[in-house]
Amino acid sequence: MKQKITIKTIAKELGVSTSTVSKALKDSHEISIETKKKIQAYANLYNYKPNHLALQLRNQKTKVIGVILPKIVHHFFSTVIMGIEEGANKKGYNIMVCFSNESYKKEVETLKVLSNGSVDGIIMSVASETLKNKDFNHFKELVSEEIPFVLFDRVVDEILCDKVVVDDVGAGFKATKHLLENGRKKIALITTPNHVNVGALRRQGYEKALIEEYIKTDKSLIVEIDETKDIKKQIEKVFEQDIDAVFAVNEIYAANSMRIAKEKGLSIPNDISIIGFTDGLISEYSSPSITTIAQHGFTMGQQAIEVLIERIEKESEVYKPKKIVISSDLKLRESTKPSS
Amino acid sequence: MKQKITIKTIAKELGVSTSTVSKALKDSHEISIETKKKIQAYANLYNYKPNHLALQLRNQKTKVIGVILPKIVHHFFSTVIMGIEEGANKKGYNIMVCFSNESYKKEVETLKVLSNGSVDGIIMSVASETLKNKDFNHFKELVSEEIPFVLFDRVVDEILCDKVVVDDVGAGFKATKHLLENGRKKIALITTPNHVNVGALRRQGYEKALIEEYIKTDKSLIVEIDETKDIKKQIEKVFEQDIDAVFAVNEIYAANSMRIAKEKGLSIPNDISIIGFTDGLISEYSSPSITTIAQHGFTMGQQAIEVLIERIEKESEVYKPKKIVISSDLKLRESTKPSS
DNA sequence: TAAATTCACGAAAACGGTTTCGTGTTAACA
DNA sequence: TGTTAACACGAAACCGTTTTCGTGAATTTA
């Protein structure tokens, strides 16, 4: 890289001190107009840009927010990023995005890198492996260092920090209720293993809705997908039973379910109804289009960055962690019949 | 944030100089074993972490790569990010991701922020508005400052920097050829406005394939989508003509085309064949699934970060910009008949 | 025993800025 | 004419770290 022009260069070249240059560039009243003009002209000519690193070191802040996501090729998470980025930019922050790839080890490493002063605060969603291990020491350490820190979507309750989540229980309830109102009785649930808490919560909502209708949960209707194996095959099993609806906790499971239903010659939504989660492109563009729970990722991102920046900029106050719950909506499409 | 422990604190507390502490922590032979033990124990106890900002300032490098994308809620771009991130991490770099949101102004601003020393190099894909304006001064400036810089996918030829692109002409040719081999004659092309160069190149491939079969390009079969308006409506127009195939330059256009075809009662791939671009989830999960050109975003990301880091780390060499062309594959699925 | 080495550590500069606190010169005032 | 205030600028400290170059004491060598 080309040698950058610094305040020192300007000072030497113009025969003044660095303080004078610094003040002149800030248009300080301490400096005479001629000197300012001369310095500013020179700076402009050589395209002087203040070195951010030096400023960061002096100000003890970076104006950068670290974001750690389990994955990115994923509609929900990329929407959240958008929300975070928009909010961050508005307040003059940039974001540094990293991925854990659902791995505990990578999550720990990434967190270590980010927490050494590279960022002013961190927003993250927990890797599934971490949720499974239940090893949260890296989070505890972060909290004890008092680094501003917010968790979203996949959060861990025992960590005292700000959190932004969707009302997963409510969403699961809404989805199931809608199917019941369609007259469905044998509703399959395609979900994640129970350690992924959002999956567990959506399941609670599912069960709650069934109980309200005096239907006993039938464990054989519940499939916990192991993502390391063939997803479609796992879902196919539940189709061997006599089911009339599917509630899938994400788009991929919903899309797979629909494909299986079609292959079995079932008509959607006449013979079987399908509801997904995450209002992504698959749900929108498949045919029939899929009724889903819209998670409002963008809003989540916005909320997360908002509380984080507040935490960063008003670090005086007593620390009382906030939990923000974003409500989710049922987005009706063609894969379910409208409730009667 | 809690007051961080620094080398100075340790030095003062232990009654030695900062140089001694620094050396002790690096296990230098200059320091006696007892002193080293004492210092290391203390550092460990108080969980000392070297301040990255100070290191960056001293070393004049950040080990951070800036990435600017036009958008993120997009299968191709998020795949590229994955590739970049993986490659960067391997070499000890982190990535700072920003978005231009297809806006010229935001692109310029973001570039300015990143080029003040916050990053060691930049990878980006150009915003569509910039391509339309044809105002590339911000890139020229970057190049003149000799900041390592690579463009991918949406590149601009006149800028002298490393580039990673897919063989768009070849891809367009392949797709069209495949349709022709299926016996299709009236192939609609759903593309972007011509200023988006990837669109223009794919169109060249399309035209080339037609010429080889002595078919004259029929302008009425080509739709240049204006994304600020309703996409579906624009595509519907071309369906008023008697067409037997659609080549869409991205997933969304392909999905929309399929939906329209279905609504018109056309059977896919019997009455009409459809080919998309970008091998994303929509193509995979729609039914029928969509034959597409796979762009290998992950590979592109890997290649981009590889040449960038090479540029950063061997800045001695003479600057001879590289252009890496990634070949793309036709991924056959249900929306076209296999070639006979 | 004098000279040369080795050892263990510290002082200071450097990275690129900002900011506080002088200070010498000139102009205004009494 | 002496005092004061305003003006325009510079010296130096600071942010946290690394690294070069000393340096005094202890040890080895001649």
XYZ file of C-alpha atoms (C1' of nucleotides) in Angstrom:
740
model
C 0.000 0.000 0.000
C 1.102 3.519 -0.760
C 2.585 5.502 2.074
C -0.341 7.388 3.558
C -0.126 11.071 4.268
C -0.337 11.883 7.957
C -0.601 14.950 10.070
C 3.096 14.714 10.676
C 3.901 14.878 6.991
C 1.745 17.922 6.569
C 3.294 19.577 9.600
C 6.808 18.984 8.402
C 6.067 20.028 4.868
C 4.395 23.240 5.930
C 6.779 24.036 8.733
C 4.199 24.031 11.492
C 3.513 21.739 14.425
C 1.205 18.756 14.404
C -1.076 20.448 16.886
C -1.550 23.312 14.491
C -2.401 20.953 11.675
C -4.835 19.020 13.798
C -6.573 22.179 14.905
C -6.582 23.686 11.438
C -8.263 20.620 10.009
C -10.899 20.894 12.686
C -11.383 24.546 11.786
C -10.420 25.636 15.277
C -10.661 29.326 16.106
C -7.218 29.110 17.616
C -5.647 29.095 14.183
C -5.446 32.075 11.871
C -7.469 31.990 8.736
C -4.487 32.051 6.409
C -2.787 29.157 8.140
C -5.993 27.175 8.120
C -6.465 27.801 4.437
C -2.949 26.757 3.658
C -3.200 23.577 5.690
C -6.626 22.620 4.462
C -5.596 23.191 0.882
C -2.570 20.990 1.336
C -4.579 18.279 3.058
C -7.118 18.339 0.304
C -4.555 18.244 -2.420
C -2.912 15.168 -1.010
C -6.205 13.643 -0.025
C -5.466 13.418 3.649
C -7.661 11.046 5.652
C -7.298 10.747 9.395
C -6.175 7.301 10.443
C -9.009 5.539 12.145
C -6.815 3.275 14.193
C -5.130 6.211 15.860
C -8.481 7.759 16.642
C -9.855 4.532 17.961
C -6.888 4.080 20.230
C -7.207 7.566 21.563
C -10.968 7.528 21.978
C -11.002 4.010 23.281
C -13.818 3.095 20.970
C -14.018 1.588 17.548
C -17.507 2.394 16.357
C -17.678 -1.191 15.206
C -20.228 -3.771 16.285
C -19.370 -7.451 16.133
C -22.078 -9.791 14.865
C -21.785 -13.545 15.179
C -24.274 -15.722 13.377
C -24.622 -19.481 13.202
C -24.974 -19.290 9.417
C -25.657 -16.834 6.679
C -27.098 -18.697 3.749
C -30.388 -18.457 5.492
C -33.191 -16.059 4.888
C -33.920 -15.238 8.493
C -30.360 -14.491 9.512
C -29.608 -12.418 6.472
C -32.711 -10.370 7.151
C -31.569 -9.792 10.701
C -28.191 -8.590 9.434
C -29.955 -6.043 7.272
C -31.766 -4.694 10.278
C -28.610 -4.548 12.340
C -26.640 -2.877 9.602
C -29.274 -0.266 8.960
C -29.539 0.657 12.610
C -25.790 0.642 13.098
C -25.144 2.909 10.139
C -27.682 5.397 11.325
C -25.702 5.816 14.506
C -22.337 5.909 12.780
C -21.326 2.331 13.502
C -20.089 -0.380 11.182
C -20.581 -4.057 11.623
C -18.068 -6.834 11.581
C -19.769 -10.073 10.708
C -18.489 -13.488 11.681
C -19.964 -16.955 11.585
C -19.860 -19.800 14.030
C -21.126 -22.273 11.442
C -23.093 -23.828 14.293
C -19.808 -24.929 15.844
C -19.031 -24.431 19.519
C -15.319 -24.187 18.961
C -15.580 -21.584 16.238
C -18.002 -19.598 18.353
C -15.574 -19.471 21.251
C -12.671 -18.465 19.032
C -14.601 -15.789 17.223
C -15.822 -14.365 20.470
C -12.286 -14.217 21.759
C -11.113 -12.346 18.702
C -13.916 -9.836 18.896
C -13.667 -9.211 22.613
C -10.086 -7.952 22.619
C -11.075 -4.438 21.850
C -11.846 -4.745 18.153
C -15.484 -3.909 18.705
C -17.552 -1.795 21.035
C -20.215 -4.427 21.476
C -21.453 -7.776 20.231
C -24.715 -9.125 18.884
C -25.103 -12.827 18.418
C -27.288 -15.847 18.017
C -26.027 -19.028 19.616
C -24.638 -21.955 17.627
C -26.667 -25.127 17.891
C -23.688 -27.118 19.107
C -23.272 -24.697 21.983
C -26.920 -25.074 22.896
C -26.461 -28.803 22.877
C -23.273 -28.766 24.985
C -24.767 -26.275 27.374
C -21.314 -24.825 27.897
C -21.799 -21.114 28.290
C -18.600 -20.045 29.992
C -17.528 -17.909 27.077
C -20.687 -15.872 27.480
C -20.235 -15.571 31.207
C -16.749 -14.268 30.719
C -18.012 -11.687 28.260
C -20.605 -10.544 30.735
C -18.072 -10.340 33.547
C -15.899 -8.143 31.363
C -18.935 -5.975 30.931
C -18.693 -5.907 27.177
C -22.029 -4.745 25.786
C -23.636 -7.884 24.507
C -27.027 -8.823 23.142
C -28.348 -12.224 22.183
C -31.137 -12.693 19.691
C -33.383 -15.532 18.566
C -31.316 -18.415 19.930
C -30.624 -17.070 23.392
C -29.608 -18.681 26.648
C -31.711 -17.730 29.608
C -29.102 -18.099 32.303
C -26.851 -15.432 30.814
C -27.582 -11.982 32.131
C -27.635 -9.814 29.055
C -30.044 -8.077 26.753
C -32.069 -10.389 24.568
C -34.305 -10.061 21.560
C -36.511 -13.012 20.757
C -39.666 -13.827 18.910
C -42.598 -15.120 20.806
C -41.897 -18.678 19.764
C -44.445 -20.286 22.040
C -47.098 -17.894 20.813
C -46.083 -18.470 17.224
C -46.243 -22.236 17.580
C -49.609 -21.820 19.204
C -50.912 -19.560 16.464
C -49.807 -21.889 13.722
C -51.290 -24.960 15.360
C -54.479 -23.164 16.276
C -54.908 -22.122 12.669
C -54.604 -25.719 11.543
C -57.089 -26.852 14.155
C -59.520 -24.205 13.034
C -59.172 -25.635 9.557
C -60.562 -28.797 11.019
C -57.230 -30.590 11.086
C -56.763 -33.190 13.821
C -53.651 -35.170 13.042
C -51.007 -32.486 12.898
C -47.403 -33.575 12.404
C -44.700 -31.396 13.924
C -41.385 -31.252 12.114
C -38.959 -29.647 14.491
C -35.350 -29.438 15.591
C -33.822 -31.503 18.370
C -34.962 -30.181 21.720
C -31.717 -28.474 22.657
C -32.328 -25.814 20.049
C -34.504 -23.758 22.296
C -36.512 -22.033 19.614
C -37.584 -25.456 18.413
C -38.507 -26.498 21.920
C -40.539 -23.335 22.444
C -42.428 -23.683 19.200
C -43.198 -27.210 20.253
C -44.632 -25.950 23.515
C -46.936 -23.680 21.559
C -47.964 -26.620 19.426
C -48.756 -28.724 22.450
C -50.604 -25.920 24.164
C -52.902 -25.471 21.190
C -53.640 -29.167 21.089
C -54.405 -29.296 24.783
C -56.871 -26.488 24.434
C -58.765 -28.657 21.986
C -58.466 -31.651 24.292
C -56.198 -33.440 21.855
C -53.457 -35.517 23.366
C -50.025 -34.994 21.855
C -49.036 -38.014 19.903
C -45.270 -38.403 20.031
C -45.240 -40.415 16.855
C -46.362 -37.283 15.025
C -43.353 -35.333 16.175
C -40.132 -35.559 14.177
C -36.915 -34.099 15.525
C -34.704 -33.576 12.528
C -31.047 -34.467 12.709
C -29.528 -32.106 10.182
C -26.474 -34.225 9.667
C -28.649 -36.837 8.005
C -31.006 -36.754 5.045
C -33.792 -34.410 6.000
C -36.334 -35.625 3.518
C -36.063 -39.235 4.568
C -36.681 -38.348 8.155
C -39.809 -36.432 7.280
C -41.094 -39.161 5.004
C -41.515 -41.465 7.958
C -44.217 -39.394 9.545
C -46.106 -39.426 6.256
C -46.568 -43.150 6.656
C -49.148 -42.279 9.244
C -52.505 -40.820 8.548
C -51.831 -37.088 8.925
C -53.838 -34.148 7.694
C -51.494 -31.265 8.471
C -47.842 -30.395 8.948
C -46.351 -27.681 11.095
C -42.683 -27.258 10.229
C -40.429 -25.034 12.304
C -38.588 -23.684 9.303
C -38.829 -23.186 5.566
C -36.700 -26.091 4.565
C -38.695 -28.600 6.546
C -41.896 -27.115 5.169
C -40.656 -27.266 1.598
C -39.557 -30.852 2.042
C -42.900 -31.774 3.542
C -44.707 -30.241 0.627
C -42.593 -32.120 -1.839
C -43.325 -35.397 -0.080
C -47.024 -34.658 0.066
C -47.047 -33.991 -3.650
C -45.153 -37.165 -4.367
C -47.749 -39.045 -2.381
C -50.409 -37.510 -4.582
C -51.933 -35.493 -1.783
C -53.596 -32.253 -2.727
C -52.555 -29.155 -0.809
C -54.431 -27.678 0.990
C -57.364 -30.019 0.444
C -55.962 -33.290 1.693
C -53.261 -31.782 3.825
C -52.328 -28.341 5.135
C -48.787 -27.123 5.620
C -47.439 -24.287 7.726
C -43.830 -23.215 7.835
C -41.736 -20.783 9.811
C -39.632 -17.879 8.561
C -41.217 -15.938 5.794
C -38.568 -16.484 3.174
C -38.409 -16.760 -0.560
C -39.074 -20.474 -0.638
C -42.422 -20.054 1.059
C -43.276 -17.169 -1.178
C -42.331 -18.732 -4.475
C -43.194 -22.382 -4.070
C -46.462 -23.531 -5.438
C -48.706 -23.668 -3.708
C -47.141 -20.882 -1.711
C -46.679 -21.740 1.925
C -48.516 -20.254 4.874
C -45.864 -19.304 7.408
C -45.075 -17.564 10.600
C -43.304 -14.329 9.696
C -40.483 -13.745 12.136
C -39.757 -10.127 11.295
C -36.015 -10.609 11.198
C -35.431 -7.063 10.098
C -37.234 -5.736 13.142
C -35.304 -8.078 15.377
C -32.050 -6.780 13.979
C -33.145 -3.212 14.482
C -34.183 -3.848 18.055
C -31.000 -5.686 18.845
C -28.736 -2.945 17.566
C -30.831 -0.332 19.290
C -30.491 -1.799 22.764
C -26.834 -2.557 22.129
C -25.953 0.986 21.161
C -27.926 2.308 24.082
C -25.900 0.037 26.322
C -22.663 1.200 24.749
C -23.371 4.872 24.921
C -24.977 5.065 28.327
C -22.747 2.792 30.242
C -23.329 4.687 33.414
C -26.703 3.271 34.351
C -27.242 0.234 36.501
C -27.277 -2.896 34.454
C -30.712 -4.329 34.194
C -30.926 -6.731 31.265
C -33.820 -6.240 28.921
C -35.720 -8.928 27.110
C -37.523 -7.746 24.034
C -40.143 -10.022 22.562
C -41.089 -9.491 18.946
C -44.504 -10.769 18.058
C -44.788 -12.922 14.999
C -47.581 -13.044 12.478
C -49.266 -15.800 10.636
C -48.937 -15.101 6.943
C -51.743 -16.880 5.177
C -50.983 -18.351 1.776
C -52.139 -21.206 -0.374
C -50.913 -24.176 1.614
C -53.654 -23.846 4.203
C -57.305 -23.120 3.845
C -58.456 -19.870 5.386
C -60.018 -20.468 8.788
C -63.716 -20.780 8.634
C -17.303 -1.378 29.873
C -15.047 -2.473 32.683
C -11.625 -0.861 32.826
C -9.392 -3.217 30.886
C -6.110 -4.337 32.304
C -3.118 -3.154 30.279
C 0.576 -3.748 30.250
C 0.992 -0.518 32.101
C -1.197 -1.651 34.942
C 0.739 -4.844 35.267
C 4.048 -2.997 35.146
C 3.051 -0.559 37.834
C 1.539 -3.221 40.042
C 4.592 -5.436 39.827
C 7.132 -2.664 39.958
C 8.754 -3.388 36.613
C 8.807 -1.555 33.302
C 6.348 -2.032 30.484
C 9.100 -3.385 28.277
C 9.751 -6.122 30.778
C 6.091 -7.038 30.899
C 5.811 -7.082 27.141
C 8.832 -9.302 26.796
C 7.786 -11.570 29.653
C 4.425 -12.175 28.062
C 6.168 -13.125 24.859
C 8.380 -15.514 26.812
C 11.502 -13.645 25.760
C 14.861 -15.063 26.808
C 15.851 -11.618 27.930
C 13.769 -11.962 31.045
C 14.603 -14.166 34.014
C 12.418 -17.135 34.627
C 11.155 -15.940 37.976
C 10.144 -12.557 36.645
C 8.425 -14.165 33.705
C 6.484 -16.497 35.962
C 5.402 -13.691 38.184
C 4.230 -11.546 35.299
C 2.513 -14.337 33.443
C 0.711 -15.441 36.562
C -0.497 -11.939 37.182
C -1.608 -11.504 33.575
C -3.465 -14.759 33.697
C -5.138 -14.006 36.954
C -6.516 -10.732 35.702
C -7.249 -12.142 32.275
C -5.020 -9.775 30.377
C -5.681 -9.468 26.657
C -3.496 -7.313 24.460
C -5.347 -4.396 22.984
C -5.839 -4.964 19.323
C -6.116 -1.330 18.420
C -2.688 -0.596 19.790
C -1.256 -3.536 17.905
C -2.944 -2.502 14.716
C -1.591 0.998 15.015
C 1.865 -0.261 15.645
C 1.891 -2.930 12.991
C 0.093 -0.782 10.481
C -2.261 -3.574 9.668
C -5.635 -4.601 10.944
C -6.031 -8.164 9.768
C -9.501 -7.154 8.699
C -10.927 -7.375 5.202
C -13.746 -5.085 4.163
C -16.525 -6.610 2.095
C -19.138 -4.484 0.366
C -22.138 -6.169 -1.164
C -25.102 -4.759 -3.015
C -27.458 -6.853 -0.896
C -27.449 -9.772 1.453
C -30.866 -11.353 1.425
C -29.770 -13.136 -1.670
C -28.550 -16.671 -2.037
C -25.623 -15.928 -4.294
C -24.148 -13.127 -2.244
C -24.528 -14.922 1.036
C -22.747 -17.909 -0.457
C -19.907 -15.683 -1.573
C -19.602 -14.289 1.939
C -19.217 -17.800 3.264
C -16.347 -18.424 0.894
C -14.677 -15.154 1.768
C -15.059 -15.711 5.465
C -13.690 -19.208 5.349
C -10.629 -18.170 3.390
C -10.060 -15.106 5.537
C -10.247 -17.035 8.775
C -7.771 -19.569 7.558
C -5.227 -16.803 7.107
C -6.056 -15.099 10.386
C -8.215 -12.342 8.980
C -11.683 -11.213 9.935
C -14.204 -9.667 7.652
C -16.150 -6.480 8.040
C -19.287 -6.657 5.969
C -21.146 -3.641 4.653
C -23.929 -3.171 2.156
C -24.460 -0.647 -0.554
C -28.097 -1.617 -0.963
C -27.557 -1.056 -4.674
C -27.133 2.656 -3.972
C -24.309 4.688 -5.450
C -24.223 7.118 -2.578
C -24.053 4.444 0.074
C -21.354 2.666 -1.857
C -19.186 5.770 -1.961
C -19.687 6.470 1.725
C -18.980 2.929 2.777
C -15.869 2.836 0.681
C -14.668 6.022 2.285
C -15.173 4.629 5.762
C -13.343 1.432 4.971
C -10.432 3.032 3.178
C -9.230 5.167 6.067
C -7.154 2.425 7.517
C -9.849 0.281 9.089
C -9.125 -2.607 6.764
C -6.146 -4.097 4.982
C -8.039 -4.686 1.774
C -11.468 -4.615 0.185
C -13.584 -7.071 -1.743
C -16.712 -5.838 -3.409
C -19.405 -6.262 -5.986
C -20.675 -3.085 -7.582
C -24.080 -1.575 -6.825
C -26.445 -1.496 -9.767
C -26.940 2.234 -9.472
C -23.203 2.742 -9.832
C -23.148 0.595 -12.929
C -25.957 2.678 -14.328
C -24.319 6.024 -13.510
C -20.984 4.831 -14.785
C -19.299 6.991 -12.176
C -16.276 5.063 -11.020
C -14.150 7.766 -9.475
C -14.348 6.236 -6.036
C -12.775 3.088 -7.408
C -10.085 5.000 -9.224
C -9.180 6.795 -6.057
C -8.929 3.509 -4.222
C -6.636 2.137 -6.880
C -4.481 5.245 -6.830
C -4.086 4.858 -3.093
C -2.934 1.346 -3.807
C -5.317 -0.217 -1.355
C -5.581 -3.920 -2.163
C -8.902 -4.241 -3.865
C -10.750 -6.987 -5.688
C -14.025 -6.838 -7.531
C -16.209 -9.866 -8.056
C -19.236 -10.760 -10.144
C -20.379 -7.231 -10.938
C -17.064 -5.741 -11.973
C -16.076 -2.730 -14.002
C -13.572 -3.396 -16.717
C -11.908 -0.016 -16.832
C -10.701 -0.254 -13.241
C -7.294 -1.817 -12.926
C -7.676 -4.283 -10.101
C -8.032 -7.988 -9.496
C -11.341 -9.424 -10.547
C -13.227 -12.641 -10.045
C -16.139 -13.288 -12.360
C -18.175 -16.138 -13.665
C -18.130 -16.879 -17.312
C -21.424 -15.139 -17.860
C -21.343 -15.276 -21.620
C -20.556 -18.967 -21.516
C -23.254 -19.565 -18.945
C -25.861 -17.752 -20.986
C -24.749 -19.743 -23.973
C -24.944 -23.052 -22.136
C -28.401 -22.367 -20.830
C -29.761 -21.284 -24.188
C -28.057 -24.127 -26.002
C -29.656 -26.594 -23.628
C -33.072 -25.168 -24.393
C -32.403 -25.300 -28.114
C -31.316 -28.907 -27.813
C -34.639 -29.562 -26.150
C -36.171 -28.421 -29.366
C -37.242 -25.043 -28.072
C -37.367 -22.230 -30.606
C -39.131 -19.296 -29.006
C -37.016 -18.631 -25.958
C -37.884 -15.645 -23.811
C -35.051 -13.956 -21.949
C -35.876 -12.342 -18.633
C -32.938 -10.178 -17.756
C -31.798 -7.064 -15.975
C -31.411 -3.660 -17.596
C -28.320 -3.626 -19.766
C -26.174 -1.546 -17.443
C -25.928 -4.449 -15.048
C -23.069 -6.029 -16.894
C -23.658 -9.592 -15.794
C -27.110 -9.321 -17.327
C -25.664 -7.932 -20.518
C -23.088 -10.716 -20.723
C -25.605 -13.453 -20.150
C -27.637 -11.886 -22.882
C -24.662 -12.077 -25.224
C -24.412 -15.780 -24.511
C -28.095 -16.135 -25.244
C -27.766 -14.349 -28.544
C -24.674 -16.274 -29.484
C -26.446 -19.598 -28.979
C -29.360 -18.448 -31.108
C -27.093 -17.268 -33.887
C -25.394 -20.621 -34.011
C -28.770 -22.134 -34.765
C -29.499 -19.427 -37.315
C -32.270 -18.001 -35.188
C -32.646 -14.281 -35.271
C -32.976 -12.632 -31.872
C -36.457 -11.347 -31.418
C -36.390 -8.262 -29.241
C -39.965 -8.749 -28.207
C -38.896 -11.905 -26.422
C -36.447 -10.030 -24.229
C -37.671 -8.427 -21.035
C -35.449 -6.070 -19.089
C -36.851 -6.011 -15.594
C -37.116 -2.762 -13.727
C -36.889 -3.886 -10.123
C -38.591 -0.804 -8.805
C -41.805 -1.979 -10.423
C -43.860 -5.145 -10.143
C -41.679 -7.928 -11.459
C -44.399 -10.404 -12.174
C -46.422 -8.010 -14.273
C -43.454 -7.243 -16.442
C -42.814 -10.920 -17.068
C -46.456 -11.624 -17.786
C -46.290 -9.490 -20.899
C -43.895 -11.785 -22.681
C -46.198 -14.699 -21.938
C -48.787 -13.102 -24.167
C -46.632 -14.270 -27.017
C -46.240 -17.815 -28.123
C -43.138 -18.901 -26.221
C -41.898 -22.377 -25.424
C -39.024 -21.612 -23.055
C -37.796 -19.060 -20.564
C -34.227 -18.240 -19.646
C -34.211 -16.057 -16.524
C -30.992 -14.460 -15.276
C -31.799 -15.090 -11.636
C -33.884 -17.218 -9.337
C -36.568 -14.705 -8.662
C -37.317 -14.117 -12.305
C -37.348 -17.851 -12.901
C -39.713 -18.491 -10.014
C -42.020 -15.750 -11.187
C -41.982 -17.152 -14.704
C -42.876 -20.566 -13.425
C -45.739 -19.216 -11.434
C -47.104 -17.406 -14.469
C -46.741 -20.482 -16.625
C -48.683 -22.521 -14.097
C -51.383 -19.917 -13.886
C -51.707 -20.077 -17.661
C -52.198 -23.809 -17.355
C -48.956 -24.628 -19.086
C -47.263 -27.863 -18.130
C -43.596 -27.637 -17.207
C -41.435 -28.934 -18.841
C -43.777 -30.304 -21.477
C -45.331 -27.126 -22.789
C -42.580 -24.832 -21.650
C -39.067 -25.159 -20.263
C -37.575 -22.840 -17.665
C -33.953 -22.199 -16.757
C -32.805 -19.940 -13.973
C -29.522 -18.597 -12.692
C -27.993 -18.982 -9.239
C -28.468 -22.363 -7.719
C -30.386 -21.316 -4.669
C -33.040 -22.768 -2.440
C -35.935 -21.554 -4.518
C -34.757 -23.490 -7.551
C -34.121 -26.534 -5.444
C -37.387 -26.589 -3.567
C -39.924 -25.320 -6.032
C -41.936 -27.864 -7.877
C -41.057 -28.700 -10.448
C -37.547 -27.919 -9.339
C -35.781 -25.486 -11.620
C -32.858 -26.221 -13.905
C -30.283 -23.524 -13.272
C -26.818 -22.276 -13.889
C -24.852 -22.880 -10.690
C -22.603 -19.925 -10.075
C -20.359 -21.446 -7.434
C -20.530 -18.438 -5.153
C -18.534 -20.168 -2.481
C -15.659 -20.749 -4.879
C -15.832 -17.159 -6.041
C -15.541 -15.956 -2.488
C -12.591 -18.232 -1.867
C -10.804 -17.071 -4.993
C -11.463 -13.435 -4.234
C -10.063 -13.605 -0.735
C -7.115 -15.623 -1.931
C -5.928 -13.083 -4.482
C -6.655 -10.262 -2.080
C -4.556 -11.693 0.709
C -1.792 -12.457 -1.725
C -1.903 -8.839 -2.807
C -1.821 -7.665 0.783
C 1.005 -9.847 1.906
C 3.290 -9.584 -1.093
C 2.957 -5.960 -1.850
C 6.439 -5.804 -3.281
C 5.729 -7.279 -6.679
C 4.798 -5.277 -9.715
C 1.111 -4.781 -9.948
C -0.401 -6.812 -12.695
C -4.130 -7.213 -12.170
C -5.501 -10.697 -12.422
C -8.845 -11.703 -13.793
C -10.096 -15.033 -12.572
C -12.962 -16.615 -14.428
C -14.995 -19.244 -12.633
C -16.792 -21.609 -14.896
C -20.437 -22.226 -14.229
C -22.382 -25.440 -14.591
C -25.793 -26.257 -15.825
C -27.656 -28.035 -13.074
C -30.365 -30.114 -14.657
C -33.650 -30.401 -12.804
C -37.286 -30.908 -13.550
C -38.132 -27.663 -15.299
C -36.403 -28.699 -18.508
C -36.364 -31.977 -20.363
C -32.995 -33.670 -20.560
C -31.336 -33.005 -23.888
C -31.981 -35.708 -26.372
C 43.359 -8.707 38.695
C 41.841 -6.405 34.612
C 39.086 -6.999 30.585
C 35.411 -9.034 28.198
C 30.899 -11.254 28.292
C 26.591 -12.348 29.699
C 22.459 -11.338 32.113
C 18.243 -8.914 33.313
C 16.107 -5.174 32.868
C 14.736 -0.099 31.722
C 14.423 4.257 28.821
C 12.730 5.982 24.926
C 10.986 6.183 20.381
C 7.494 4.894 17.346
C 2.581 4.130 15.313
C -1.106 8.803 14.210
C -3.854 11.368 16.115
C -6.093 14.983 20.052
C -5.915 18.146 23.677
C -4.299 20.804 27.585
C -1.484 24.104 28.866
C 1.902 27.135 28.145
C 4.286 31.253 25.790
C 5.922 34.936 22.861
C 4.122 38.652 20.194
C 1.106 42.205 19.262
C -2.751 45.220 20.143
C -5.709 47.588 23.308
C -6.442 49.912 27.443
C -5.658 52.921 31.566
C 4.341 53.972 29.238
C 3.171 50.040 31.796
C -0.378 46.442 32.210
C -3.482 43.390 30.293
C -5.875 40.807 26.995
C -6.203 38.607 22.721
C -4.039 36.033 19.261
C -1.567 32.272 16.998
C 0.935 28.761 17.631
C 4.010 24.929 19.837
C 5.480 21.425 23.474
C 4.236 17.584 25.535
C 1.327 14.100 27.347
C -1.678 10.419 26.216
C -4.018 6.023 24.121
C -1.357 0.523 24.512
C 1.982 -1.950 22.562
C 6.663 -3.338 20.568
C 11.432 -2.965 19.912
C 16.017 -1.062 19.758
C 19.545 0.301 22.321
C 21.644 1.207 26.616
C 23.495 0.086 31.167
C 24.861 -1.602 35.649
C 25.907 -5.778 37.900
C 27.522 -10.300 37.908
C 30.194 -13.666 35.807
C 33.628 -15.539 32.924
C 37.922 -15.252 30.546
C 42.751 -14.003 29.776
